[in-house]
Protein backbone atom coordinates (compact mmCIF):
# COMPACT_ATOMS: atom_id res chain seq x y z
CA UNK A 1 0.00 0.00 0.00
CA UNK A 2 1.30 3.48 -0.83
CA UNK A 3 1.90 5.64 2.21
CA UNK A 4 0.36 8.88 0.99
CA UNK A 5 -0.36 11.67 3.44
CA UNK A 6 -1.44 15.29 3.44
CA UNK A 7 -2.30 17.78 6.15
CA UNK A 8 -3.70 21.20 6.96
CA UNK A 9 -3.39 23.08 10.24
CA UNK A 10 -6.55 24.87 11.38
CA UNK A 11 -6.11 26.77 14.67
CA UNK A 12 -5.09 24.16 17.25
CA UNK A 13 -5.84 21.14 15.09
CA UNK A 14 -3.97 19.32 12.35
CA UNK A 15 -6.33 17.78 9.82
CA UNK A 16 -4.45 14.88 8.23
CA UNK A 17 -5.17 12.38 5.49
CA UNK A 18 -3.52 8.98 5.32
CA UNK A 19 -4.12 5.81 3.38
CA UNK A 20 -4.47 2.80 5.64
CA UNK A 21 -6.45 0.65 8.03
CA UNK A 22 -8.29 2.48 10.79
CA UNK A 23 -8.00 -0.44 13.22
CA UNK A 24 -4.24 0.10 13.39
CA UNK A 25 -4.23 3.80 14.21
CA UNK A 26 -2.51 5.05 17.35
CA UNK A 27 -5.00 7.75 18.29
CA UNK A 28 -7.22 8.34 21.33
CA UNK A 29 -10.41 7.47 19.47
CA UNK A 30 -11.39 5.92 16.17
CA UNK A 31 -14.77 6.32 14.49
CA UNK A 32 -16.74 3.32 13.25
CA UNK A 33 -19.08 3.57 10.24
CA UNK A 34 -21.83 1.69 12.08
CA UNK A 35 -25.52 1.05 11.46
CA UNK A 36 -28.48 2.00 13.67
CA UNK A 37 -28.63 -1.46 15.21
CA UNK A 38 -25.09 -1.12 16.67
CA UNK A 39 -24.63 -4.91 16.50
CA UNK A 40 -21.72 -4.93 14.05
CA UNK A 41 -21.69 -5.55 10.32
CA UNK A 42 -19.34 -5.70 7.35
CA UNK A 43 -16.77 -3.21 6.02
CA UNK A 44 -15.01 -1.05 8.55
CA UNK A 45 -17.57 -2.04 11.24
CA UNK A 46 -16.63 -5.71 10.91
CA UNK A 47 -12.93 -4.89 10.92
CA UNK A 48 -13.20 -2.80 14.10
CA UNK A 49 -15.20 -5.44 16.01
CA UNK A 50 -12.79 -8.18 14.88
CA UNK A 51 -9.72 -6.22 15.89
CA UNK A 52 -11.21 -4.81 19.11
CA UNK A 53 -12.71 -8.07 20.41
CA UNK A 54 -16.08 -8.84 22.06
CA UNK A 55 -15.94 -6.13 24.74
CA UNK A 56 -17.01 -3.52 22.17
CA UNK A 57 -20.12 -5.47 21.14
CA UNK A 58 -21.02 -6.05 24.79
CA UNK A 59 -20.92 -2.31 25.40
CA UNK A 60 -22.97 -1.66 22.25
CA UNK A 61 -25.60 -4.12 23.52
CA UNK A 62 -25.81 -2.17 26.80
CA UNK A 63 -26.31 1.08 24.89
CA UNK A 64 -29.04 -0.56 22.75
CA UNK A 65 -30.83 -1.72 25.90
CA UNK A 66 -30.61 1.72 27.47
CA UNK A 67 -31.42 4.00 24.55
CA UNK A 68 -32.60 1.83 21.65
CA UNK A 69 -31.31 2.23 18.11
CA UNK A 70 -28.90 4.98 17.17
CA UNK A 71 -30.51 7.14 14.45
CA UNK A 72 -28.67 8.20 11.28
CA UNK A 73 -26.65 11.35 11.88
CA UNK A 74 -26.01 10.37 15.51
CA UNK A 75 -23.16 8.60 17.30
CA UNK A 76 -22.44 6.73 20.54
CA UNK A 77 -19.13 5.97 22.26
CA UNK A 78 -17.66 2.77 23.73
CA UNK A 79 -14.25 1.69 24.93
CA UNK A 80 -11.71 0.44 22.41
CA UNK A 81 -11.35 -3.14 23.68
CA UNK A 82 -8.08 -4.59 22.35
CA UNK A 83 -7.50 -1.70 19.94
CA UNK A 84 -4.73 0.81 20.48
CA UNK A 85 -7.42 3.51 20.56
CA UNK A 86 -9.02 4.12 23.98
CA UNK A 87 -12.46 4.80 22.48
CA UNK A 88 -14.58 3.83 19.50
CA UNK A 89 -17.20 6.35 18.37
CA UNK A 90 -19.93 4.47 16.50
CA UNK A 91 -21.35 6.93 13.98
CA UNK A 92 -24.34 6.14 11.79
CA UNK A 93 -24.18 7.74 8.37
CA UNK A 94 -27.03 7.97 5.87
CA UNK A 95 -27.85 5.37 3.22
CA UNK A 96 -27.56 7.15 -0.15
CA UNK A 97 -30.98 7.42 -1.80
CA UNK A 98 -30.15 9.78 -4.65
CA UNK A 99 -29.60 12.92 -2.60
CA UNK A 100 -33.16 14.04 -1.94
CA UNK A 101 -33.48 12.52 1.53
CA UNK A 102 -31.33 14.95 3.52
CA UNK A 103 -28.28 12.72 3.05
CA UNK A 104 -25.81 15.65 2.97
CA UNK A 105 -27.06 17.07 6.27
CA UNK A 106 -27.22 13.64 7.89
CA UNK A 107 -23.65 12.86 6.88
CA UNK A 108 -22.42 16.22 8.21
CA UNK A 109 -24.28 15.52 11.44
CA UNK A 110 -22.63 12.08 11.82
CA UNK A 111 -19.20 13.74 11.55
CA UNK A 112 -20.11 16.65 13.83
CA UNK A 113 -21.62 14.45 16.54
CA UNK A 114 -18.55 12.19 16.44
CA UNK A 115 -16.22 15.17 16.85
CA UNK A 116 -18.28 16.51 19.75
CA UNK A 117 -18.69 13.19 21.57
CA UNK A 118 -15.00 12.31 21.22
CA UNK A 119 -13.82 15.67 22.50
CA UNK A 120 -16.33 15.60 25.37
CA UNK A 121 -14.81 12.25 26.36
CA UNK A 122 -11.35 13.81 26.54
CA UNK A 123 -9.93 12.51 23.26
CA UNK A 124 -7.30 14.76 21.70
CA UNK A 125 -6.71 12.72 18.57
CA UNK A 126 -9.47 11.17 16.49
CA UNK A 127 -9.43 9.08 13.30
CA UNK A 128 -12.33 8.75 10.85
CA UNK A 129 -12.96 6.35 7.98
CA UNK A 130 -14.98 7.64 5.02
CA UNK A 131 -18.48 7.25 6.52
CA UNK A 132 -21.30 6.04 4.22
CA UNK A 133 -19.20 5.65 1.05
CA UNK A 134 -18.98 1.85 1.13
CA UNK A 135 -22.09 -0.30 1.64
CA UNK A 136 -24.22 2.84 2.09
CA UNK A 137 -23.37 4.06 -1.43
CA UNK A 138 -22.81 7.79 -0.80
CA UNK A 139 -20.79 9.29 -3.72
CA UNK A 140 -17.21 9.60 -2.49
CA UNK A 141 -16.35 13.04 -3.92
CA UNK A 142 -19.47 14.57 -2.40
CA UNK A 143 -18.94 12.82 0.94
CA UNK A 144 -15.28 13.89 1.08
CA UNK A 145 -16.23 17.58 0.79
CA UNK A 146 -18.79 17.22 3.57
CA UNK A 147 -16.32 15.35 5.80
CA UNK A 148 -13.49 17.86 5.35
CA UNK A 149 -15.77 20.93 5.58
CA UNK A 150 -17.35 19.65 8.79
CA UNK A 151 -13.94 18.94 10.34
CA UNK A 152 -12.68 22.37 9.24
CA UNK A 153 -15.70 24.12 10.75
CA UNK A 154 -15.29 22.20 14.01
CA UNK A 155 -11.64 23.34 14.25
CA UNK A 156 -12.68 26.96 13.79
CA UNK A 157 -15.12 26.64 16.70
CA UNK A 158 -13.20 24.34 19.06
CA UNK A 159 -9.57 23.88 20.01
CA UNK A 160 -10.20 20.62 21.87
CA UNK A 161 -8.60 18.27 19.34
CA UNK A 162 -4.94 18.28 18.29
CA UNK A 163 -5.49 15.97 15.31
CA UNK A 164 -8.39 14.88 13.13
CA UNK A 165 -7.13 12.10 10.89
CA UNK A 166 -9.01 10.69 7.93
CA UNK A 167 -7.89 7.12 7.24
CA UNK A 168 -8.78 6.23 3.68
CA UNK A 169 -8.74 2.66 2.51
CA UNK A 170 -8.34 3.04 -1.26
CA UNK A 171 -6.64 5.45 -3.61
CA UNK A 172 -9.81 6.90 -5.14
CA UNK A 173 -11.20 7.79 -1.70
CA UNK A 174 -7.85 9.23 -0.65
CA UNK A 175 -7.73 11.40 -3.79
CA UNK A 176 -11.27 12.71 -3.24
CA UNK A 177 -10.36 13.74 0.33
CA UNK A 178 -7.14 15.31 -0.92
CA UNK A 179 -9.08 17.47 -3.40
CA UNK A 180 -11.53 18.46 -0.67
CA UNK A 181 -8.65 19.47 1.61
CA UNK A 182 -7.07 21.50 -1.21
CA UNK A 183 -10.37 23.33 -1.69
CA UNK A 184 -10.39 24.30 2.00
CA UNK A 185 -6.74 25.40 1.76
CA UNK A 186 -7.31 27.44 -1.42
CA UNK A 187 -10.96 28.42 -1.64
CA UNK A 188 -11.86 29.45 -5.21
N1 LIG B 1 -10.02 1.04 7.56
C1 LIG B 1 -10.41 2.16 6.94
N2 LIG B 1 -11.41 2.20 6.03
C2 LIG B 1 -12.03 1.03 5.75
C3 LIG B 1 -11.68 -0.21 6.36
C4 LIG B 1 -10.63 -0.17 7.33
N3 LIG B 1 -10.23 -1.27 7.98
N4 LIG B 1 -12.50 -1.17 5.86
C5 LIG B 1 -13.31 -0.59 4.95
N5 LIG B 1 -13.02 0.74 4.88
P1 LIG B 1 -18.35 0.77 4.90
P2 LIG B 1 -20.70 2.54 5.18
C6 LIG B 1 -13.63 1.78 4.05
O1 LIG B 1 -19.11 -0.10 3.95
O2 LIG B 1 -20.74 2.83 3.74
C7 LIG B 1 -21.46 -2.00 7.58
O3 LIG B 1 -21.95 -3.28 7.35
C8 LIG B 1 -14.42 1.37 2.84
O4 LIG B 1 -13.53 1.05 1.76
O5 LIG B 1 -17.54 0.11 5.95
O6 LIG B 1 -20.87 3.66 6.17
C9 LIG B 1 -22.15 -1.31 8.75
O7 LIG B 1 -22.54 -2.23 9.72
C10 LIG B 1 -15.20 2.64 2.57
O8 LIG B 1 -14.37 3.60 1.90
O9 LIG B 1 -19.35 1.79 5.68
C11 LIG B 1 -23.32 -0.65 8.09
O10 LIG B 1 -24.41 -1.54 7.96
C12 LIG B 1 -15.49 3.17 3.97
O11 LIG B 1 -14.59 2.46 4.83
C13 LIG B 1 -22.81 -0.27 6.73
O12 LIG B 1 -21.76 -1.18 6.43
C14 LIG B 1 -16.92 2.96 4.48
O13 LIG B 1 -17.43 1.72 4.00
C15 LIG B 1 -22.22 1.12 6.74
O14 LIG B 1 -21.84 1.45 5.44
PDB file of C-alpha atoms and ligand atoms in Angstrom:
ATOM      1  CA  UNK A   1       0.000   0.000   0.000  1.00  0.00           C
ATOM      2  CA  UNK A   2       1.300   3.479  -0.825  1.00  0.00           C
ATOM      3  CA  UNK A   3       1.903   5.641   2.210  1.00  0.00           C
ATOM      4  CA  UNK A   4       0.365   8.876   0.989  1.00  0.00           C
ATOM      5  CA  UNK A   5      -0.364  11.668   3.439  1.00  0.00           C
ATOM      6  CA  UNK A   6      -1.445  15.292   3.439  1.00  0.00           C
ATOM      7  CA  UNK A   7      -2.299  17.778   6.153  1.00  0.00           C
ATOM      8  CA  UNK A   8      -3.701  21.200   6.960  1.00  0.00           C
ATOM      9  CA  UNK A   9      -3.385  23.084  10.240  1.00  0.00           C
ATOM     10  CA  UNK A  10      -6.553  24.871  11.380  1.00  0.00           C
ATOM     11  CA  UNK A  11      -6.109  26.773  14.669  1.00  0.00           C
ATOM     12  CA  UNK A  12      -5.091  24.160  17.255  1.00  0.00           C
ATOM     13  CA  UNK A  13      -5.837  21.136  15.088  1.00  0.00           C
ATOM     14  CA  UNK A  14      -3.966  19.317  12.355  1.00  0.00           C
ATOM     15  CA  UNK A  15      -6.335  17.777   9.816  1.00  0.00           C
ATOM     16  CA  UNK A  16      -4.449  14.882   8.233  1.00  0.00           C
ATOM     17  CA  UNK A  17      -5.174  12.377   5.487  1.00  0.00           C
ATOM     18  CA  UNK A  18      -3.522   8.984   5.318  1.00  0.00           C
ATOM     19  CA  UNK A  19      -4.124   5.813   3.384  1.00  0.00           C
ATOM     20  CA  UNK A  20      -4.468   2.800   5.639  1.00  0.00           C
ATOM     21  CA  UNK A  21      -6.446   0.651   8.029  1.00  0.00           C
ATOM     22  CA  UNK A  22      -8.288   2.483  10.794  1.00  0.00           C
ATOM     23  CA  UNK A  23      -7.998  -0.435  13.221  1.00  0.00           C
ATOM     24  CA  UNK A  24      -4.237   0.103  13.390  1.00  0.00           C
ATOM     25  CA  UNK A  25      -4.228   3.798  14.209  1.00  0.00           C
ATOM     26  CA  UNK A  26      -2.512   5.054  17.351  1.00  0.00           C
ATOM     27  CA  UNK A  27      -5.001   7.755  18.292  1.00  0.00           C
ATOM     28  CA  UNK A  28      -7.219   8.341  21.333  1.00  0.00           C
ATOM     29  CA  UNK A  29     -10.414   7.465  19.470  1.00  0.00           C
ATOM     30  CA  UNK A  30     -11.388   5.920  16.169  1.00  0.00           C
ATOM     31  CA  UNK A  31     -14.768   6.320  14.485  1.00  0.00           C
ATOM     32  CA  UNK A  32     -16.736   3.325  13.249  1.00  0.00           C
ATOM     33  CA  UNK A  33     -19.082   3.569  10.243  1.00  0.00           C
ATOM     34  CA  UNK A  34     -21.828   1.687  12.078  1.00  0.00           C
ATOM     35  CA  UNK A  35     -25.521   1.046  11.463  1.00  0.00           C
ATOM     36  CA  UNK A  36     -28.482   2.000  13.665  1.00  0.00           C
ATOM     37  CA  UNK A  37     -28.626  -1.465  15.209  1.00  0.00           C
ATOM     38  CA  UNK A  38     -25.094  -1.119  16.666  1.00  0.00           C
ATOM     39  CA  UNK A  39     -24.628  -4.908  16.502  1.00  0.00           C
ATOM     40  CA  UNK A  40     -21.717  -4.928  14.053  1.00  0.00           C
ATOM     41  CA  UNK A  41     -21.692  -5.553  10.321  1.00  0.00           C
ATOM     42  CA  UNK A  42     -19.340  -5.699   7.348  1.00  0.00           C
ATOM     43  CA  UNK A  43     -16.773  -3.212   6.015  1.00  0.00           C
ATOM     44  CA  UNK A  44     -15.010  -1.049   8.550  1.00  0.00           C
ATOM     45  CA  UNK A  45     -17.572  -2.038  11.236  1.00  0.00           C
ATOM     46  CA  UNK A  46     -16.635  -5.707  10.907  1.00  0.00           C
ATOM     47  CA  UNK A  47     -12.925  -4.892  10.916  1.00  0.00           C
ATOM     48  CA  UNK A  48     -13.205  -2.797  14.099  1.00  0.00           C
ATOM     49  CA  UNK A  49     -15.204  -5.443  16.011  1.00  0.00           C
ATOM     50  CA  UNK A  50     -12.793  -8.185  14.878  1.00  0.00           C
ATOM     51  CA  UNK A  51      -9.716  -6.217  15.895  1.00  0.00           C
ATOM     52  CA  UNK A  52     -11.208  -4.808  19.113  1.00  0.00           C
ATOM     53  CA  UNK A  53     -12.707  -8.067  20.410  1.00  0.00           C
ATOM     54  CA  UNK A  54     -16.076  -8.838  22.057  1.00  0.00           C
ATOM     55  CA  UNK A  55     -15.944  -6.131  24.744  1.00  0.00           C
ATOM     56  CA  UNK A  56     -17.006  -3.519  22.168  1.00  0.00           C
ATOM     57  CA  UNK A  57     -20.118  -5.467  21.135  1.00  0.00           C
ATOM     58  CA  UNK A  58     -21.020  -6.051  24.789  1.00  0.00           C
ATOM     59  CA  UNK A  59     -20.919  -2.313  25.402  1.00  0.00           C
ATOM     60  CA  UNK A  60     -22.965  -1.662  22.248  1.00  0.00           C
ATOM     61  CA  UNK A  61     -25.601  -4.117  23.520  1.00  0.00           C
ATOM     62  CA  UNK A  62     -25.807  -2.174  26.797  1.00  0.00           C
ATOM     63  CA  UNK A  63     -26.311   1.082  24.886  1.00  0.00           C
ATOM     64  CA  UNK A  64     -29.040  -0.561  22.755  1.00  0.00           C
ATOM     65  CA  UNK A  65     -30.834  -1.719  25.898  1.00  0.00           C
ATOM     66  CA  UNK A  66     -30.606   1.723  27.470  1.00  0.00           C
ATOM     67  CA  UNK A  67     -31.422   4.005  24.552  1.00  0.00           C
ATOM     68  CA  UNK A  68     -32.596   1.833  21.653  1.00  0.00           C
ATOM     69  CA  UNK A  69     -31.315   2.226  18.113  1.00  0.00           C
ATOM     70  CA  UNK A  70     -28.898   4.984  17.168  1.00  0.00           C
ATOM     71  CA  UNK A  71     -30.510   7.138  14.448  1.00  0.00           C
ATOM     72  CA  UNK A  72     -28.674   8.198  11.277  1.00  0.00           C
ATOM     73  CA  UNK A  73     -26.648  11.352  11.876  1.00  0.00           C
ATOM     74  CA  UNK A  74     -26.012  10.367  15.515  1.00  0.00           C
ATOM     75  CA  UNK A  75     -23.160   8.598  17.298  1.00  0.00           C
ATOM     76  CA  UNK A  76     -22.438   6.731  20.537  1.00  0.00           C
ATOM     77  CA  UNK A  77     -19.129   5.967  22.257  1.00  0.00           C
ATOM     78  CA  UNK A  78     -17.657   2.770  23.727  1.00  0.00           C
ATOM     79  CA  UNK A  79     -14.245   1.687  24.932  1.00  0.00           C
ATOM     80  CA  UNK A  80     -11.715   0.442  22.410  1.00  0.00           C
ATOM     81  CA  UNK A  81     -11.351  -3.135  23.678  1.00  0.00           C
ATOM     82  CA  UNK A  82      -8.077  -4.594  22.349  1.00  0.00           C
ATOM     83  CA  UNK A  83      -7.500  -1.700  19.940  1.00  0.00           C
ATOM     84  CA  UNK A  84      -4.734   0.815  20.478  1.00  0.00           C
ATOM     85  CA  UNK A  85      -7.422   3.508  20.561  1.00  0.00           C
ATOM     86  CA  UNK A  86      -9.018   4.118  23.983  1.00  0.00           C
ATOM     87  CA  UNK A  87     -12.465   4.795  22.482  1.00  0.00           C
ATOM     88  CA  UNK A  88     -14.580   3.830  19.495  1.00  0.00           C
ATOM     89  CA  UNK A  89     -17.199   6.346  18.370  1.00  0.00           C
ATOM     90  CA  UNK A  90     -19.926   4.469  16.500  1.00  0.00           C
ATOM     91  CA  UNK A  91     -21.353   6.929  13.981  1.00  0.00           C
ATOM     92  CA  UNK A  92     -24.343   6.143  11.789  1.00  0.00           C
ATOM     93  CA  UNK A  93     -24.175   7.739   8.367  1.00  0.00           C
ATOM     94  CA  UNK A  94     -27.032   7.968   5.870  1.00  0.00           C
ATOM     95  CA  UNK A  95     -27.849   5.373   3.218  1.00  0.00           C
ATOM     96  CA  UNK A  96     -27.559   7.152  -0.153  1.00  0.00           C
ATOM     97  CA  UNK A  97     -30.977   7.419  -1.800  1.00  0.00           C
ATOM     98  CA  UNK A  98     -30.146   9.784  -4.654  1.00  0.00           C
ATOM     99  CA  UNK A  99     -29.601  12.917  -2.598  1.00  0.00           C
ATOM    100  CA  UNK A 100     -33.159  14.040  -1.940  1.00  0.00           C
ATOM    101  CA  UNK A 101     -33.483  12.520   1.528  1.00  0.00           C
ATOM    102  CA  UNK A 102     -31.330  14.946   3.520  1.00  0.00           C
ATOM    103  CA  UNK A 103     -28.281  12.724   3.047  1.00  0.00           C
ATOM    104  CA  UNK A 104     -25.812  15.645   2.974  1.00  0.00           C
ATOM    105  CA  UNK A 105     -27.057  17.070   6.273  1.00  0.00           C
ATOM    106  CA  UNK A 106     -27.224  13.635   7.887  1.00  0.00           C
ATOM    107  CA  UNK A 107     -23.648  12.857   6.882  1.00  0.00           C
ATOM    108  CA  UNK A 108     -22.418  16.220   8.209  1.00  0.00           C
ATOM    109  CA  UNK A 109     -24.282  15.519  11.442  1.00  0.00           C
ATOM    110  CA  UNK A 110     -22.632  12.076  11.822  1.00  0.00           C
ATOM    111  CA  UNK A 111     -19.197  13.737  11.546  1.00  0.00           C
ATOM    112  CA  UNK A 112     -20.110  16.654  13.826  1.00  0.00           C
ATOM    113  CA  UNK A 113     -21.620  14.455  16.543  1.00  0.00           C
ATOM    114  CA  UNK A 114     -18.547  12.188  16.440  1.00  0.00           C
ATOM    115  CA  UNK A 115     -16.217  15.166  16.851  1.00  0.00           C
ATOM    116  CA  UNK A 116     -18.280  16.512  19.750  1.00  0.00           C
ATOM    117  CA  UNK A 117     -18.693  13.191  21.573  1.00  0.00           C
ATOM    118  CA  UNK A 118     -14.996  12.307  21.216  1.00  0.00           C
ATOM    119  CA  UNK A 119     -13.819  15.674  22.499  1.00  0.00           C
ATOM    120  CA  UNK A 120     -16.330  15.596  25.371  1.00  0.00           C
ATOM    121  CA  UNK A 121     -14.810  12.247  26.364  1.00  0.00           C
ATOM    122  CA  UNK A 122     -11.352  13.808  26.539  1.00  0.00           C
ATOM    123  CA  UNK A 123      -9.931  12.513  23.261  1.00  0.00           C
ATOM    124  CA  UNK A 124      -7.303  14.758  21.702  1.00  0.00           C
ATOM    125  CA  UNK A 125      -6.708  12.716  18.571  1.00  0.00           C
ATOM    126  CA  UNK A 126      -9.473  11.173  16.491  1.00  0.00           C
ATOM    127  CA  UNK A 127      -9.433   9.083  13.304  1.00  0.00           C
ATOM    128  CA  UNK A 128     -12.333   8.749  10.848  1.00  0.00           C
ATOM    129  CA  UNK A 129     -12.964   6.352   7.982  1.00  0.00           C
ATOM    130  CA  UNK A 130     -14.984   7.642   5.022  1.00  0.00           C
ATOM    131  CA  UNK A 131     -18.477   7.246   6.520  1.00  0.00           C
ATOM    132  CA  UNK A 132     -21.296   6.040   4.216  1.00  0.00           C
ATOM    133  CA  UNK A 133     -19.197   5.655   1.053  1.00  0.00           C
ATOM    134  CA  UNK A 134     -18.982   1.849   1.127  1.00  0.00           C
ATOM    135  CA  UNK A 135     -22.092  -0.301   1.636  1.00  0.00           C
ATOM    136  CA  UNK A 136     -24.222   2.836   2.086  1.00  0.00           C
ATOM    137  CA  UNK A 137     -23.365   4.064  -1.435  1.00  0.00           C
ATOM    138  CA  UNK A 138     -22.811   7.789  -0.800  1.00  0.00           C
ATOM    139  CA  UNK A 139     -20.787   9.292  -3.723  1.00  0.00           C
ATOM    140  CA  UNK A 140     -17.214   9.600  -2.492  1.00  0.00           C
ATOM    141  CA  UNK A 141     -16.350  13.040  -3.918  1.00  0.00           C
ATOM    142  CA  UNK A 142     -19.466  14.574  -2.398  1.00  0.00           C
ATOM    143  CA  UNK A 143     -18.940  12.818   0.939  1.00  0.00           C
ATOM    144  CA  UNK A 144     -15.281  13.893   1.085  1.00  0.00           C
ATOM    145  CA  UNK A 145     -16.232  17.583   0.792  1.00  0.00           C
ATOM    146  CA  UNK A 146     -18.793  17.223   3.572  1.00  0.00           C
ATOM    147  CA  UNK A 147     -16.321  15.354   5.802  1.00  0.00           C
ATOM    148  CA  UNK A 148     -13.489  17.857   5.353  1.00  0.00           C
ATOM    149  CA  UNK A 149     -15.770  20.925   5.579  1.00  0.00           C
ATOM    150  CA  UNK A 150     -17.349  19.645   8.789  1.00  0.00           C
ATOM    151  CA  UNK A 151     -13.938  18.938  10.344  1.00  0.00           C
ATOM    152  CA  UNK A 152     -12.684  22.365   9.243  1.00  0.00           C
ATOM    153  CA  UNK A 153     -15.702  24.124  10.750  1.00  0.00           C
ATOM    154  CA  UNK A 154     -15.287  22.201  14.007  1.00  0.00           C
ATOM    155  CA  UNK A 155     -11.643  23.336  14.245  1.00  0.00           C
ATOM    156  CA  UNK A 156     -12.680  26.956  13.790  1.00  0.00           C
ATOM    157  CA  UNK A 157     -15.123  26.636  16.702  1.00  0.00           C
ATOM    158  CA  UNK A 158     -13.204  24.343  19.062  1.00  0.00           C
ATOM    159  CA  UNK A 159      -9.569  23.879  20.013  1.00  0.00           C
ATOM    160  CA  UNK A 160     -10.201  20.621  21.872  1.00  0.00           C
ATOM    161  CA  UNK A 161      -8.600  18.265  19.335  1.00  0.00           C
ATOM    162  CA  UNK A 162      -4.943  18.276  18.295  1.00  0.00           C
ATOM    163  CA  UNK A 163      -5.486  15.974  15.307  1.00  0.00           C
ATOM    164  CA  UNK A 164      -8.385  14.878  13.129  1.00  0.00           C
ATOM    165  CA  UNK A 165      -7.127  12.096  10.891  1.00  0.00           C
ATOM    166  CA  UNK A 166      -9.010  10.685   7.928  1.00  0.00           C
ATOM    167  CA  UNK A 167      -7.894   7.115   7.236  1.00  0.00           C
ATOM    168  CA  UNK A 168      -8.783   6.228   3.676  1.00  0.00           C
ATOM    169  CA  UNK A 169      -8.740   2.661   2.510  1.00  0.00           C
ATOM    170  CA  UNK A 170      -8.335   3.038  -1.260  1.00  0.00           C
ATOM    171  CA  UNK A 171      -6.641   5.449  -3.611  1.00  0.00           C
ATOM    172  CA  UNK A 172      -9.809   6.904  -5.144  1.00  0.00           C
ATOM    173  CA  UNK A 173     -11.201   7.785  -1.705  1.00  0.00           C
ATOM    174  CA  UNK A 174      -7.851   9.232  -0.654  1.00  0.00           C
ATOM    175  CA  UNK A 175      -7.727  11.404  -3.787  1.00  0.00           C
ATOM    176  CA  UNK A 176     -11.268  12.711  -3.236  1.00  0.00           C
ATOM    177  CA  UNK A 177     -10.359  13.738   0.334  1.00  0.00           C
ATOM    178  CA  UNK A 178      -7.138  15.312  -0.915  1.00  0.00           C
ATOM    179  CA  UNK A 179      -9.075  17.470  -3.398  1.00  0.00           C
ATOM    180  CA  UNK A 180     -11.528  18.455  -0.672  1.00  0.00           C
ATOM    181  CA  UNK A 181      -8.646  19.475   1.614  1.00  0.00           C
ATOM    182  CA  UNK A 182      -7.066  21.501  -1.205  1.00  0.00           C
ATOM    183  CA  UNK A 183     -10.372  23.326  -1.687  1.00  0.00           C
ATOM    184  CA  UNK A 184     -10.389  24.304   1.996  1.00  0.00           C
ATOM    185  CA  UNK A 185      -6.743  25.400   1.764  1.00  0.00           C
ATOM    186  CA  UNK A 186      -7.307  27.444  -1.417  1.00  0.00           C
ATOM    187  CA  UNK A 187     -10.964  28.424  -1.639  1.00  0.00           C
ATOM    188  CA  UNK A 188     -11.863  29.453  -5.207  1.00  0.00           C
TER     189      UNK A 188
HETATM  190  N1  LIG B   1     -10.022   1.035   7.561  1.00  0.00           N
HETATM  191  C1  LIG B   1     -10.408   2.157   6.936  1.00  0.00           C
HETATM  192  N2  LIG B   1     -11.411   2.199   6.029  1.00  0.00           N
HETATM  193  C2  LIG B   1     -12.028   1.026   5.746  1.00  0.00           C
HETATM  194  C3  LIG B   1     -11.683  -0.207   6.363  1.00  0.00           C
HETATM  195  C4  LIG B   1     -10.627  -0.170   7.332  1.00  0.00           C
HETATM  196  N3  LIG B   1     -10.226  -1.270   7.977  1.00  0.00           N
HETATM  197  N4  LIG B   1     -12.495  -1.174   5.864  1.00  0.00           N
HETATM  198  C5  LIG B   1     -13.310  -0.589   4.953  1.00  0.00           C
HETATM  199  N5  LIG B   1     -13.016   0.735   4.877  1.00  0.00           N
HETATM  200  P1  LIG B   1     -18.354   0.766   4.896  1.00  0.00           P
HETATM  201  P2  LIG B   1     -20.703   2.540   5.182  1.00  0.00           P
HETATM  202  C6  LIG B   1     -13.630   1.783   4.047  1.00  0.00           C
HETATM  203  O1  LIG B   1     -19.106  -0.100   3.950  1.00  0.00           O
HETATM  204  O2  LIG B   1     -20.736   2.835   3.739  1.00  0.00           O
HETATM  205  C7  LIG B   1     -21.464  -2.005   7.575  1.00  0.00           C
HETATM  206  O3  LIG B   1     -21.949  -3.278   7.347  1.00  0.00           O
HETATM  207  C8  LIG B   1     -14.419   1.370   2.836  1.00  0.00           C
HETATM  208  O4  LIG B   1     -13.534   1.049   1.755  1.00  0.00           O
HETATM  209  O5  LIG B   1     -17.545   0.112   5.946  1.00  0.00           O
HETATM  210  O6  LIG B   1     -20.873   3.662   6.175  1.00  0.00           O
HETATM  211  C9  LIG B   1     -22.151  -1.308   8.754  1.00  0.00           C
HETATM  212  O7  LIG B   1     -22.536  -2.235   9.725  1.00  0.00           O
HETATM  213  C10 LIG B   1     -15.199   2.645   2.574  1.00  0.00           C
HETATM  214  O8  LIG B   1     -14.371   3.599   1.903  1.00  0.00           O
HETATM  215  O9  LIG B   1     -19.354   1.789   5.678  1.00  0.00           O
HETATM  216  C11 LIG B   1     -23.320  -0.652   8.093  1.00  0.00           C
HETATM  217  O10 LIG B   1     -24.407  -1.541   7.958  1.00  0.00           O
HETATM  218  C12 LIG B   1     -15.490   3.166   3.972  1.00  0.00           C
HETATM  219  O11 LIG B   1     -14.590   2.460   4.835  1.00  0.00           O
HETATM  220  C13 LIG B   1     -22.808  -0.270   6.733  1.00  0.00           C
HETATM  221  O12 LIG B   1     -21.756  -1.180   6.430  1.00  0.00           O
HETATM  222  C14 LIG B   1     -16.917   2.956   4.475  1.00  0.00           C
HETATM  223  O13 LIG B   1     -17.429   1.716   4.004  1.00  0.00           O
HETATM  224  C15 LIG B   1     -22.217   1.122   6.740  1.00  0.00           C
HETATM  225  O14 LIG B   1     -21.841   1.448   5.443  1.00  0.00           O
END
